[in-house]
Amino acid sequence: MNAIISASRLASDLTGPNPPVVLDVRWQLGGPNLRHAYEEAHIPGAVYVDLDTELAGPAGAAGRHPLPDPEVFAEAMRAAGVSENRDVVVYDGGLGWAAARAWWLLRWTGHPSVRVLDGGLAAWSGPVESGPAAPAAGTFVPAPGKASLLDADGAAALARTGLLLDARAAERYRGDVEPIDPVGGHIPGAVSAPTTGNVAESGCFLPPAELADRFASLGADGSSEVGVYCGSGVSGAHEVLALAVAGIPAALYVGSWSEWSRDAGRPVATGPDPQ
């Protein structure tokens, strides 16, 4: 199933006999949640999901956005109306990172049909509504392990034996700046692949062929396994989504640099080259 959906297709599906569950995952790094923006205006029927409390566990040694407790995640999804037999569409304010995190978690926990609104709310030209939605409870029961997941050791190994992509900005990869985590640089052997290179100026994904060409130029030529990390497993999910659009399966290192850099025993590389 295609991992993304256009605004026009979503508008059509919402008027059909089996409309999808729509999740609003607007989020800002380091700021309060955006529930107020959701309640001011959202796609009709959409339910707000908070990334920091429902799509991630408490920050700590495992990173700033570790995996959520499966039951906390399950309760949030059921409260939003998510069931196994009903399509799900997720969107955010347009950057796509938070929506991709929800997409990845639903896929990892076994939901068979979930897509991201290409371009996010900024691409939506249909009607909006205000106030909270009140959907009927869903029946989703998570079955973790349905998508590829890396831990720190797995990411280190993949950087040596396959292709590990770093989805952060290039200056953070190089170690020129590090505004969030304790150490700048990258996992030795990882290749810089900022997630901003996956989208056009509109915020929509590049066409699949262009994405495939981009990833092939970075080493994703089908000859080895591919993994992705970022700062805390959010923008990295967006890169995994872009790879899926290109037809390339990839694993996500959820702990990412926020976990790696907290461990003084982990090596750190700096500069523009992988090693």
PDB file of C-alpha atoms in Angstrom:
ATOM      1  CA  MET A   1       0.000   0.000   0.000  1.00  0.00           C
ATOM      2  CA  ASN A   2       1.234   3.502  -0.800  1.00  0.00           C
ATOM      3  CA  ALA A   3       2.682   5.173   2.290  1.00  0.00           C
ATOM      4  CA  ILE A   4       1.366   8.649   1.421  1.00  0.00           C
ATOM      5  CA  ILE A   5      -1.931  10.107   0.264  1.00  0.00           C
ATOM      6  CA  SER A   6      -2.693  13.342  -1.554  1.00  0.00           C
ATOM      7  CA  ALA A   7      -5.054  15.950  -0.125  1.00  0.00           C
ATOM      8  CA  SER A   8      -7.446  15.480  -3.038  1.00  0.00           C
ATOM      9  CA  ARG A   9      -7.588  11.717  -2.512  1.00  0.00           C
ATOM     10  CA  LEU A  10      -8.155  12.168   1.220  1.00  0.00           C
ATOM     11  CA  ALA A  11     -11.004  14.596   0.551  1.00  0.00           C
ATOM     12  CA  SER A  12     -12.600  12.014  -1.730  1.00  0.00           C
ATOM     13  CA  ASP A  13     -12.106   9.168   0.753  1.00  0.00           C
ATOM     14  CA  LEU A  14     -13.667  11.167   3.572  1.00  0.00           C
ATOM     15  CA  THR A  15     -16.921  11.361   1.620  1.00  0.00           C
ATOM     16  CA  GLY A  16     -16.926   7.663   0.754  1.00  0.00           C
ATOM     17  CA  PRO A  17     -18.693   4.769   2.462  1.00  0.00           C
ATOM     18  CA  ASN A  18     -15.659   3.785   4.572  1.00  0.00           C
ATOM     19  CA  PRO A  19     -13.836   6.986   5.519  1.00  0.00           C
ATOM     20  CA  PRO A  20     -10.433   6.642   7.169  1.00  0.00           C
ATOM     21  CA  VAL A  21      -9.630   7.559  10.745  1.00  0.00           C
ATOM     22  CA  VAL A  22      -7.690  10.828  10.596  1.00  0.00           C
ATOM     23  CA  LEU A  23      -5.074  11.720  13.206  1.00  0.00           C
ATOM     24  CA  ASP A  24      -3.725  15.253  13.714  1.00  0.00           C
ATOM     25  CA  VAL A  25      -0.164  15.001  15.039  1.00  0.00           C
ATOM     26  CA  ARG A  26       0.943  18.639  14.933  1.00  0.00           C
ATOM     27  CA  TRP A  27       4.038  19.081  17.081  1.00  0.00           C
ATOM     28  CA  GLN A  28       6.915  21.445  17.755  1.00  0.00           C
ATOM     29  CA  LEU A  29      10.331  20.474  19.074  1.00  0.00           C
ATOM     30  CA  GLY A  30      10.904  21.739  22.602  1.00  0.00           C
ATOM     31  CA  GLY A  31       7.614  23.616  22.833  1.00  0.00           C
ATOM     32  CA  PRO A  32       4.169  22.976  24.304  1.00  0.00           C
ATOM     33  CA  ASN A  33       1.846  20.686  22.405  1.00  0.00           C
ATOM     34  CA  LEU A  34      -0.290  22.131  19.633  1.00  0.00           C
ATOM     35  CA  ARG A  35      -3.674  20.937  20.822  1.00  0.00           C
ATOM     36  CA  HIS A  36      -4.834  24.567  20.825  1.00  0.00           C
ATOM     37  CA  ALA A  37      -4.045  24.859  17.110  1.00  0.00           C
ATOM     38  CA  TYR A  38      -5.906  21.605  16.478  1.00  0.00           C
ATOM     39  CA  GLU A  39      -8.974  22.854  18.358  1.00  0.00           C
ATOM     40  CA  GLU A  40      -8.954  26.083  16.362  1.00  0.00           C
ATOM     41  CA  ALA A  41      -9.049  24.297  13.008  1.00  0.00           C
ATOM     42  CA  HIS A  42      -8.487  20.754  11.786  1.00  0.00           C
ATOM     43  CA  ILE A  43      -9.556  18.401   9.030  1.00  0.00           C
ATOM     44  CA  PRO A  44     -13.140  17.303   9.767  1.00  0.00           C
ATOM     45  CA  GLY A  45     -13.237  14.326  12.099  1.00  0.00           C
ATOM     46  CA  ALA A  46      -9.515  14.396  12.862  1.00  0.00           C
ATOM     47  CA  VAL A  47      -8.447  13.456  16.392  1.00  0.00           C
ATOM     48  CA  TYR A  48      -5.455  15.093  18.066  1.00  0.00           C
ATOM     49  CA  VAL A  49      -2.564  12.858  19.152  1.00  0.00           C
ATOM     50  CA  ASP A  50       0.278  14.249  21.282  1.00  0.00           C
ATOM     51  CA  LEU A  51       3.680  13.061  20.119  1.00  0.00           C
ATOM     52  CA  ASP A  52       5.530  13.672  23.379  1.00  0.00           C
ATOM     53  CA  THR A  53       3.130  11.730  25.616  1.00  0.00           C
ATOM     54  CA  GLU A  54       1.382   9.251  23.309  1.00  0.00           C
ATOM     55  CA  LEU A  55       3.936   8.512  20.563  1.00  0.00           C
ATOM     56  CA  ALA A  56       6.977   8.426  22.849  1.00  0.00           C
ATOM     57  CA  GLY A  57       7.969   7.352  26.321  1.00  0.00           C
ATOM     58  CA  PRO A  58       9.568   9.611  28.933  1.00  0.00           C
ATOM     59  CA  ALA A  59      12.917  11.087  27.939  1.00  0.00           C
ATOM     60  CA  GLY A  60      15.974   9.513  29.557  1.00  0.00           C
ATOM     61  CA  ALA A  61      18.912   7.268  28.852  1.00  0.00           C
ATOM     62  CA  ALA A  62      17.075   5.733  25.875  1.00  0.00           C
ATOM     63  CA  GLY A  63      16.794   9.145  24.204  1.00  0.00           C
ATOM     64  CA  ARG A  64      14.467  12.127  24.007  1.00  0.00           C
ATOM     65  CA  HIS A  65      11.667  10.219  22.267  1.00  0.00           C
ATOM     66  CA  PRO A  66      12.029   6.513  23.087  1.00  0.00           C
ATOM     67  CA  LEU A  67       9.359   4.012  22.165  1.00  0.00           C
ATOM     68  CA  PRO A  68       6.121   4.522  24.086  1.00  0.00           C
ATOM     69  CA  ASP A  69       4.739   1.925  26.420  1.00  0.00           C
ATOM     70  CA  PRO A  70       2.694  -0.297  24.068  1.00  0.00           C
ATOM     71  CA  GLU A  71      -0.425  -0.046  26.219  1.00  0.00           C
ATOM     72  CA  VAL A  72      -0.208   3.754  26.480  1.00  0.00           C
ATOM     73  CA  PHE A  73       0.079   3.867  22.701  1.00  0.00           C
ATOM     74  CA  ALA A  74      -2.757   1.372  22.287  1.00  0.00           C
ATOM     75  CA  GLU A  75      -5.071   3.360  24.553  1.00  0.00           C
ATOM     76  CA  ALA A  76      -4.339   6.549  22.628  1.00  0.00           C
ATOM     77  CA  MET A  77      -5.030   4.854  19.308  1.00  0.00           C
ATOM     78  CA  ARG A  78      -8.261   3.253  20.481  1.00  0.00           C
ATOM     79  CA  ALA A  79      -9.417   6.569  21.956  1.00  0.00           C
ATOM     80  CA  ALA A  80      -8.769   8.113  18.528  1.00  0.00           C
ATOM     81  CA  GLY A  81     -10.989   5.501  16.882  1.00  0.00           C
ATOM     82  CA  VAL A  82      -8.241   3.350  15.380  1.00  0.00           C
ATOM     83  CA  SER A  83      -9.158  -0.241  14.512  1.00  0.00           C
ATOM     84  CA  GLU A  84      -7.270  -2.870  12.542  1.00  0.00           C
ATOM     85  CA  ASN A  85      -9.890  -3.018   9.782  1.00  0.00           C
ATOM     86  CA  ARG A  86     -10.129   0.706   9.084  1.00  0.00           C
ATOM     87  CA  ASP A  87      -7.679   2.856   7.106  1.00  0.00           C
ATOM     88  CA  VAL A  88      -5.735   5.524   8.999  1.00  0.00           C
ATOM     89  CA  VAL A  89      -4.392   8.821   7.648  1.00  0.00           C
ATOM     90  CA  VAL A  90      -2.041  10.961   9.733  1.00  0.00           C
ATOM     91  CA  TYR A  91      -0.964  14.545   9.184  1.00  0.00           C
ATOM     92  CA  ASP A  92       0.881  17.361  10.926  1.00  0.00           C
ATOM     93  CA  GLY A  93       1.485  21.031  10.222  1.00  0.00           C
ATOM     94  CA  GLY A  94       3.411  20.362   7.039  1.00  0.00           C
ATOM     95  CA  LEU A  95       6.945  19.339   7.996  1.00  0.00           C
ATOM     96  CA  GLY A  96       5.903  15.693   8.059  1.00  0.00           C
ATOM     97  CA  TRP A  97       8.165  14.530  10.868  1.00  0.00           C
ATOM     98  CA  ALA A  98       5.512  13.990  13.529  1.00  0.00           C
ATOM     99  CA  ALA A  99       3.080  12.410  11.079  1.00  0.00           C
ATOM    100  CA  ALA A 100       5.821  10.029   9.969  1.00  0.00           C
ATOM    101  CA  ARG A 101       6.485   9.080  13.590  1.00  0.00           C
ATOM    102  CA  ALA A 102       2.809   8.114  14.000  1.00  0.00           C
ATOM    103  CA  TRP A 103       2.895   6.257  10.659  1.00  0.00           C
ATOM    104  CA  TRP A 104       5.987   4.314  11.680  1.00  0.00           C
ATOM    105  CA  LEU A 105       4.610   3.393  15.118  1.00  0.00           C
ATOM    106  CA  LEU A 106       1.339   2.163  13.656  1.00  0.00           C
ATOM    107  CA  ARG A 107       3.214   0.094  11.097  1.00  0.00           C
ATOM    108  CA  TRP A 108       5.624  -1.229  13.744  1.00  0.00           C
ATOM    109  CA  THR A 109       2.690  -2.286  15.910  1.00  0.00           C
ATOM    110  CA  GLY A 110       0.973  -4.070  13.048  1.00  0.00           C
ATOM    111  CA  HIS A 111      -1.632  -1.743  11.561  1.00  0.00           C
ATOM    112  CA  PRO A 112      -2.048  -2.863   7.924  1.00  0.00           C
ATOM    113  CA  SER A 113      -3.233   0.384   6.326  1.00  0.00           C
ATOM    114  CA  VAL A 114      -1.809   3.738   7.389  1.00  0.00           C
ATOM    115  CA  ARG A 115      -0.746   6.670   5.209  1.00  0.00           C
ATOM    116  CA  VAL A 116       0.667  10.159   5.698  1.00  0.00           C
ATOM    117  CA  LEU A 117      -1.041  13.180   4.148  1.00  0.00           C
ATOM    118  CA  ASP A 118       1.527  14.435   1.641  1.00  0.00           C
ATOM    119  CA  GLY A 119       2.337  18.044   2.489  1.00  0.00           C
ATOM    120  CA  GLY A 120       0.412  17.964   5.745  1.00  0.00           C
ATOM    121  CA  LEU A 121      -2.289  20.401   6.732  1.00  0.00           C
ATOM    122  CA  ALA A 122      -0.706  23.048   4.493  1.00  0.00           C
ATOM    123  CA  ALA A 123      -1.725  20.964   1.457  1.00  0.00           C
ATOM    124  CA  TRP A 124      -5.357  20.696   2.589  1.00  0.00           C
ATOM    125  CA  SER A 125      -7.772  23.053   0.816  1.00  0.00           C
ATOM    126  CA  GLY A 126     -11.008  21.440   1.961  1.00  0.00           C
ATOM    127  CA  PRO A 127     -13.237  22.418   4.880  1.00  0.00           C
ATOM    128  CA  VAL A 128     -11.989  22.495   8.457  1.00  0.00           C
ATOM    129  CA  GLU A 129     -13.761  22.288  11.777  1.00  0.00           C
ATOM    130  CA  SER A 130     -13.010  23.465  15.303  1.00  0.00           C
ATOM    131  CA  GLY A 131     -13.249  21.905  18.726  1.00  0.00           C
ATOM    132  CA  PRO A 132     -12.330  18.360  19.761  1.00  0.00           C
ATOM    133  CA  ALA A 133     -13.630  15.338  17.900  1.00  0.00           C
ATOM    134  CA  ALA A 134     -15.462  12.554  19.744  1.00  0.00           C
ATOM    135  CA  PRO A 135     -14.995   9.344  17.746  1.00  0.00           C
ATOM    136  CA  ALA A 136     -16.327   5.948  18.677  1.00  0.00           C
ATOM    137  CA  ALA A 137     -13.645   3.911  20.420  1.00  0.00           C
ATOM    138  CA  GLY A 138     -11.508   1.736  18.196  1.00  0.00           C
ATOM    139  CA  THR A 139     -10.371  -1.829  18.729  1.00  0.00           C
ATOM    140  CA  PHE A 140      -6.685  -1.631  17.778  1.00  0.00           C
ATOM    141  CA  VAL A 141      -4.451  -4.084  19.643  1.00  0.00           C
ATOM    142  CA  PRO A 142      -0.753  -3.467  18.979  1.00  0.00           C
ATOM    143  CA  ALA A 143       1.559  -6.290  17.953  1.00  0.00           C
ATOM    144  CA  PRO A 144       5.035  -4.709  18.171  1.00  0.00           C
ATOM    145  CA  GLY A 145       7.787  -5.885  15.871  1.00  0.00           C
ATOM    146  CA  LYS A 146       6.122  -5.603  12.460  1.00  0.00           C
ATOM    147  CA  ALA A 147       8.658  -3.042  11.170  1.00  0.00           C
ATOM    148  CA  SER A 148      12.448  -3.106  11.368  1.00  0.00           C
ATOM    149  CA  LEU A 149      13.893  -1.537  14.512  1.00  0.00           C
ATOM    150  CA  LEU A 150      17.527  -0.885  15.441  1.00  0.00           C
ATOM    151  CA  ASP A 151      19.120  -0.440  18.842  1.00  0.00           C
ATOM    152  CA  ALA A 152      22.479   1.276  19.374  1.00  0.00           C
ATOM    153  CA  ASP A 153      24.526  -1.880  18.764  1.00  0.00           C
ATOM    154  CA  GLY A 154      22.498  -2.673  15.654  1.00  0.00           C
ATOM    155  CA  ALA A 155      23.011   0.833  14.303  1.00  0.00           C
ATOM    156  CA  ALA A 156      26.760   0.604  14.917  1.00  0.00           C
ATOM    157  CA  ALA A 157      26.921  -2.743  13.131  1.00  0.00           C
ATOM    158  CA  LEU A 158      24.834  -1.553  10.183  1.00  0.00           C
ATOM    159  CA  ALA A 159      27.123   1.452   9.729  1.00  0.00           C
ATOM    160  CA  ARG A 160      29.919  -1.054   9.111  1.00  0.00           C
ATOM    161  CA  THR A 161      28.119  -3.746   7.135  1.00  0.00           C
ATOM    162  CA  GLY A 162      25.313  -1.900   5.344  1.00  0.00           C
ATOM    163  CA  LEU A 163      24.098   1.669   4.997  1.00  0.00           C
ATOM    164  CA  LEU A 164      23.189   3.850   7.976  1.00  0.00           C
ATOM    165  CA  LEU A 165      21.720   7.232   7.015  1.00  0.00           C
ATOM    166  CA  ASP A 166      21.819  10.271   9.313  1.00  0.00           C
ATOM    167  CA  ALA A 167      18.674  12.326   8.693  1.00  0.00           C
ATOM    168  CA  ARG A 168      19.748  15.402  10.679  1.00  0.00           C
ATOM    169  CA  ALA A 169      20.975  18.679   9.202  1.00  0.00           C
ATOM    170  CA  ALA A 170      24.463  18.423   7.712  1.00  0.00           C
ATOM    171  CA  GLU A 171      25.987  20.823  10.239  1.00  0.00           C
ATOM    172  CA  ARG A 172      24.863  18.608  13.102  1.00  0.00           C
ATOM    173  CA  TYR A 173      26.203  15.533  11.322  1.00  0.00           C
ATOM    174  CA  ARG A 174      29.579  17.236  10.908  1.00  0.00           C
ATOM    175  CA  GLY A 175      29.585  18.360  14.534  1.00  0.00           C
ATOM    176  CA  ASP A 176      29.808  22.055  13.637  1.00  0.00           C
ATOM    177  CA  VAL A 177      26.883  22.759  15.971  1.00  0.00           C
ATOM    178  CA  GLU A 178      24.824  20.718  18.390  1.00  0.00           C
ATOM    179  CA  PRO A 179      21.932  22.703  19.841  1.00  0.00           C
ATOM    180  CA  ILE A 180      20.203  19.871  21.702  1.00  0.00           C
ATOM    181  CA  ASP A 181      22.322  16.849  22.544  1.00  0.00           C
ATOM    182  CA  PRO A 182      25.484  16.696  24.681  1.00  0.00           C
ATOM    183  CA  VAL A 183      27.950  15.883  21.889  1.00  0.00           C
ATOM    184  CA  GLY A 184      28.146  16.899  18.233  1.00  0.00           C
ATOM    185  CA  GLY A 185      29.042  14.595  15.344  1.00  0.00           C
ATOM    186  CA  HIS A 186      27.724  11.317  14.006  1.00  0.00           C
ATOM    187  CA  ILE A 187      27.852   7.555  14.372  1.00  0.00           C
ATOM    188  CA  PRO A 188      31.072   6.358  12.728  1.00  0.00           C
ATOM    189  CA  GLY A 189      30.323   5.042   9.251  1.00  0.00           C
ATOM    190  CA  ALA A 190      26.961   6.798   8.929  1.00  0.00           C
ATOM    191  CA  VAL A 191      26.226   8.765   5.751  1.00  0.00           C
ATOM    192  CA  SER A 192      24.748  12.268   5.884  1.00  0.00           C
ATOM    193  CA  ALA A 193      21.272  12.382   4.309  1.00  0.00           C
ATOM    194  CA  PRO A 194      19.282  15.356   5.630  1.00  0.00           C
ATOM    195  CA  THR A 195      15.588  14.617   5.483  1.00  0.00           C
ATOM    196  CA  THR A 196      14.965  18.062   3.992  1.00  0.00           C
ATOM    197  CA  GLY A 197      16.352  16.651   0.745  1.00  0.00           C
ATOM    198  CA  ASN A 198      13.336  14.360   0.415  1.00  0.00           C
ATOM    199  CA  VAL A 199      10.747  17.073  -0.173  1.00  0.00           C
ATOM    200  CA  ALA A 200      10.029  19.843  -2.663  1.00  0.00           C
ATOM    201  CA  GLU A 201       9.520  23.498  -1.738  1.00  0.00           C
ATOM    202  CA  SER A 202       5.822  22.743  -1.283  1.00  0.00           C
ATOM    203  CA  GLY A 203       6.627  20.323   1.526  1.00  0.00           C
ATOM    204  CA  CYS A 204       5.376  17.370  -0.522  1.00  0.00           C
ATOM    205  CA  PHE A 205       7.623  14.406  -1.185  1.00  0.00           C
ATOM    206  CA  LEU A 206       9.667  14.290  -4.353  1.00  0.00           C
ATOM    207  CA  PRO A 207       8.399  11.781  -6.934  1.00  0.00           C
ATOM    208  CA  PRO A 208       9.349   8.164  -6.169  1.00  0.00           C
ATOM    209  CA  ALA A 209      11.875   7.986  -9.027  1.00  0.00           C
ATOM    210  CA  GLU A 210      13.670  11.101  -7.797  1.00  0.00           C
ATOM    211  CA  LEU A 211      13.764   9.756  -4.258  1.00  0.00           C
ATOM    212  CA  ALA A 212      15.107   6.441  -5.517  1.00  0.00           C
ATOM    213  CA  ASP A 213      17.852   8.282  -7.400  1.00  0.00           C
ATOM    214  CA  ARG A 214      18.729  10.320  -4.331  1.00  0.00           C
ATOM    215  CA  PHE A 215      19.020   7.286  -2.105  1.00  0.00           C
ATOM    216  CA  ALA A 216      20.944   5.325  -4.748  1.00  0.00           C
ATOM    217  CA  SER A 217      23.486   8.151  -4.852  1.00  0.00           C
ATOM    218  CA  LEU A 218      23.883   7.759  -1.086  1.00  0.00           C
ATOM    219  CA  GLY A 219      24.472   4.011  -1.369  1.00  0.00           C
ATOM    220  CA  ALA A 220      20.967   2.532  -1.181  1.00  0.00           C
ATOM    221  CA  ASP A 221      21.354   0.530  -4.373  1.00  0.00           C
ATOM    222  CA  GLY A 222      19.724  -2.694  -3.197  1.00  0.00           C
ATOM    223  CA  SER A 223      22.985  -4.395  -2.286  1.00  0.00           C
ATOM    224  CA  SER A 224      22.770  -3.942   1.470  1.00  0.00           C
ATOM    225  CA  GLU A 225      20.403  -3.285   4.344  1.00  0.00           C
ATOM    226  CA  VAL A 226      19.456   0.311   5.100  1.00  0.00           C
ATOM    227  CA  GLY A 227      18.898   1.978   8.456  1.00  0.00           C
ATOM    228  CA  VAL A 228      18.137   5.531   9.555  1.00  0.00           C
ATOM    229  CA  TYR A 229      18.680   7.629  12.644  1.00  0.00           C
ATOM    230  CA  CYS A 230      18.248  11.312  13.495  1.00  0.00           C
ATOM    231  CA  GLY A 231      18.188  13.294  16.724  1.00  0.00           C
ATOM    232  CA  SER A 232      15.491  11.382  18.574  1.00  0.00           C
ATOM    233  CA  GLY A 233      13.633   9.108  16.168  1.00  0.00           C
ATOM    234  CA  VAL A 234      11.219  11.687  14.724  1.00  0.00           C
ATOM    235  CA  SER A 235      12.792  13.120  11.559  1.00  0.00           C
ATOM    236  CA  GLY A 236      14.369   9.689  11.052  1.00  0.00           C
ATOM    237  CA  ALA A 237      10.859   8.249  10.724  1.00  0.00           C
ATOM    238  CA  HIS A 238      10.283  10.802   7.945  1.00  0.00           C
ATOM    239  CA  GLU A 239      13.367   9.455   6.148  1.00  0.00           C
ATOM    240  CA  VAL A 240      12.110   5.883   6.547  1.00  0.00           C
ATOM    241  CA  LEU A 241       8.831   7.093   5.039  1.00  0.00           C
ATOM    242  CA  ALA A 242      10.667   8.709   2.108  1.00  0.00           C
ATOM    243  CA  LEU A 243      12.562   5.463   1.552  1.00  0.00           C
ATOM    244  CA  ALA A 244       9.239   3.592   1.565  1.00  0.00           C
ATOM    245  CA  VAL A 245       7.884   5.976  -1.073  1.00  0.00           C
ATOM    246  CA  ALA A 246      10.971   5.119  -3.124  1.00  0.00           C
ATOM    247  CA  GLY A 247      10.346   1.402  -2.619  1.00  0.00           C
ATOM    248  CA  ILE A 248      13.304   0.864  -0.268  1.00  0.00           C
ATOM    249  CA  PRO A 249      12.733  -0.891   3.082  1.00  0.00           C
ATOM    250  CA  ALA A 250      14.649   0.590   5.999  1.00  0.00           C
ATOM    251  CA  ALA A 251      15.023   0.133   9.745  1.00  0.00           C
ATOM    252  CA  LEU A 252      14.725   2.964  12.273  1.00  0.00           C
ATOM    253  CA  TYR A 253      17.076   3.534  15.201  1.00  0.00           C
ATOM    254  CA  VAL A 254      14.545   5.150  17.523  1.00  0.00           C
ATOM    255  CA  GLY A 255      16.993   6.177  20.259  1.00  0.00           C
ATOM    256  CA  SER A 256      19.081   7.931  17.609  1.00  0.00           C
ATOM    257  CA  TRP A 257      21.709  10.544  18.460  1.00  0.00           C
ATOM    258  CA  SER A 258      19.954  11.539  21.697  1.00  0.00           C
ATOM    259  CA  GLU A 259      20.624   8.042  23.043  1.00  0.00           C
ATOM    260  CA  TRP A 260      23.990   7.474  21.367  1.00  0.00           C
ATOM    261  CA  SER A 261      25.515  10.767  22.540  1.00  0.00           C
ATOM    262  CA  ARG A 262      24.547  10.131  26.172  1.00  0.00           C
ATOM    263  CA  ASP A 263      26.745   7.051  26.319  1.00  0.00           C
ATOM    264  CA  ALA A 264      30.365   8.122  26.856  1.00  0.00           C
ATOM    265  CA  GLY A 265      31.489   4.693  25.669  1.00  0.00           C
ATOM    266  CA  ARG A 266      30.089   5.208  22.159  1.00  0.00           C
ATOM    267  CA  PRO A 267      32.536   6.534  19.539  1.00  0.00           C
ATOM    268  CA  VAL A 268      31.782   9.821  17.781  1.00  0.00           C
ATOM    269  CA  ALA A 269      32.948  10.891  14.328  1.00  0.00           C
ATOM    270  CA  THR A 270      33.059  14.496  13.153  1.00  0.00           C
ATOM    271  CA  GLY A 271      33.523  16.205   9.818  1.00  0.00           C
ATOM    272  CA  PRO A 272      31.869  15.630   6.448  1.00  0.00           C
ATOM    273  CA  ASP A 273      33.024  12.043   5.918  1.00  0.00           C
ATOM    274  CA  PRO A 274      31.404   8.918   7.390  1.00  0.00           C
ATOM    275  CA  GLN A 275      34.505   7.752   9.241  1.00  0.00           C
TER     276      GLN A 275
END
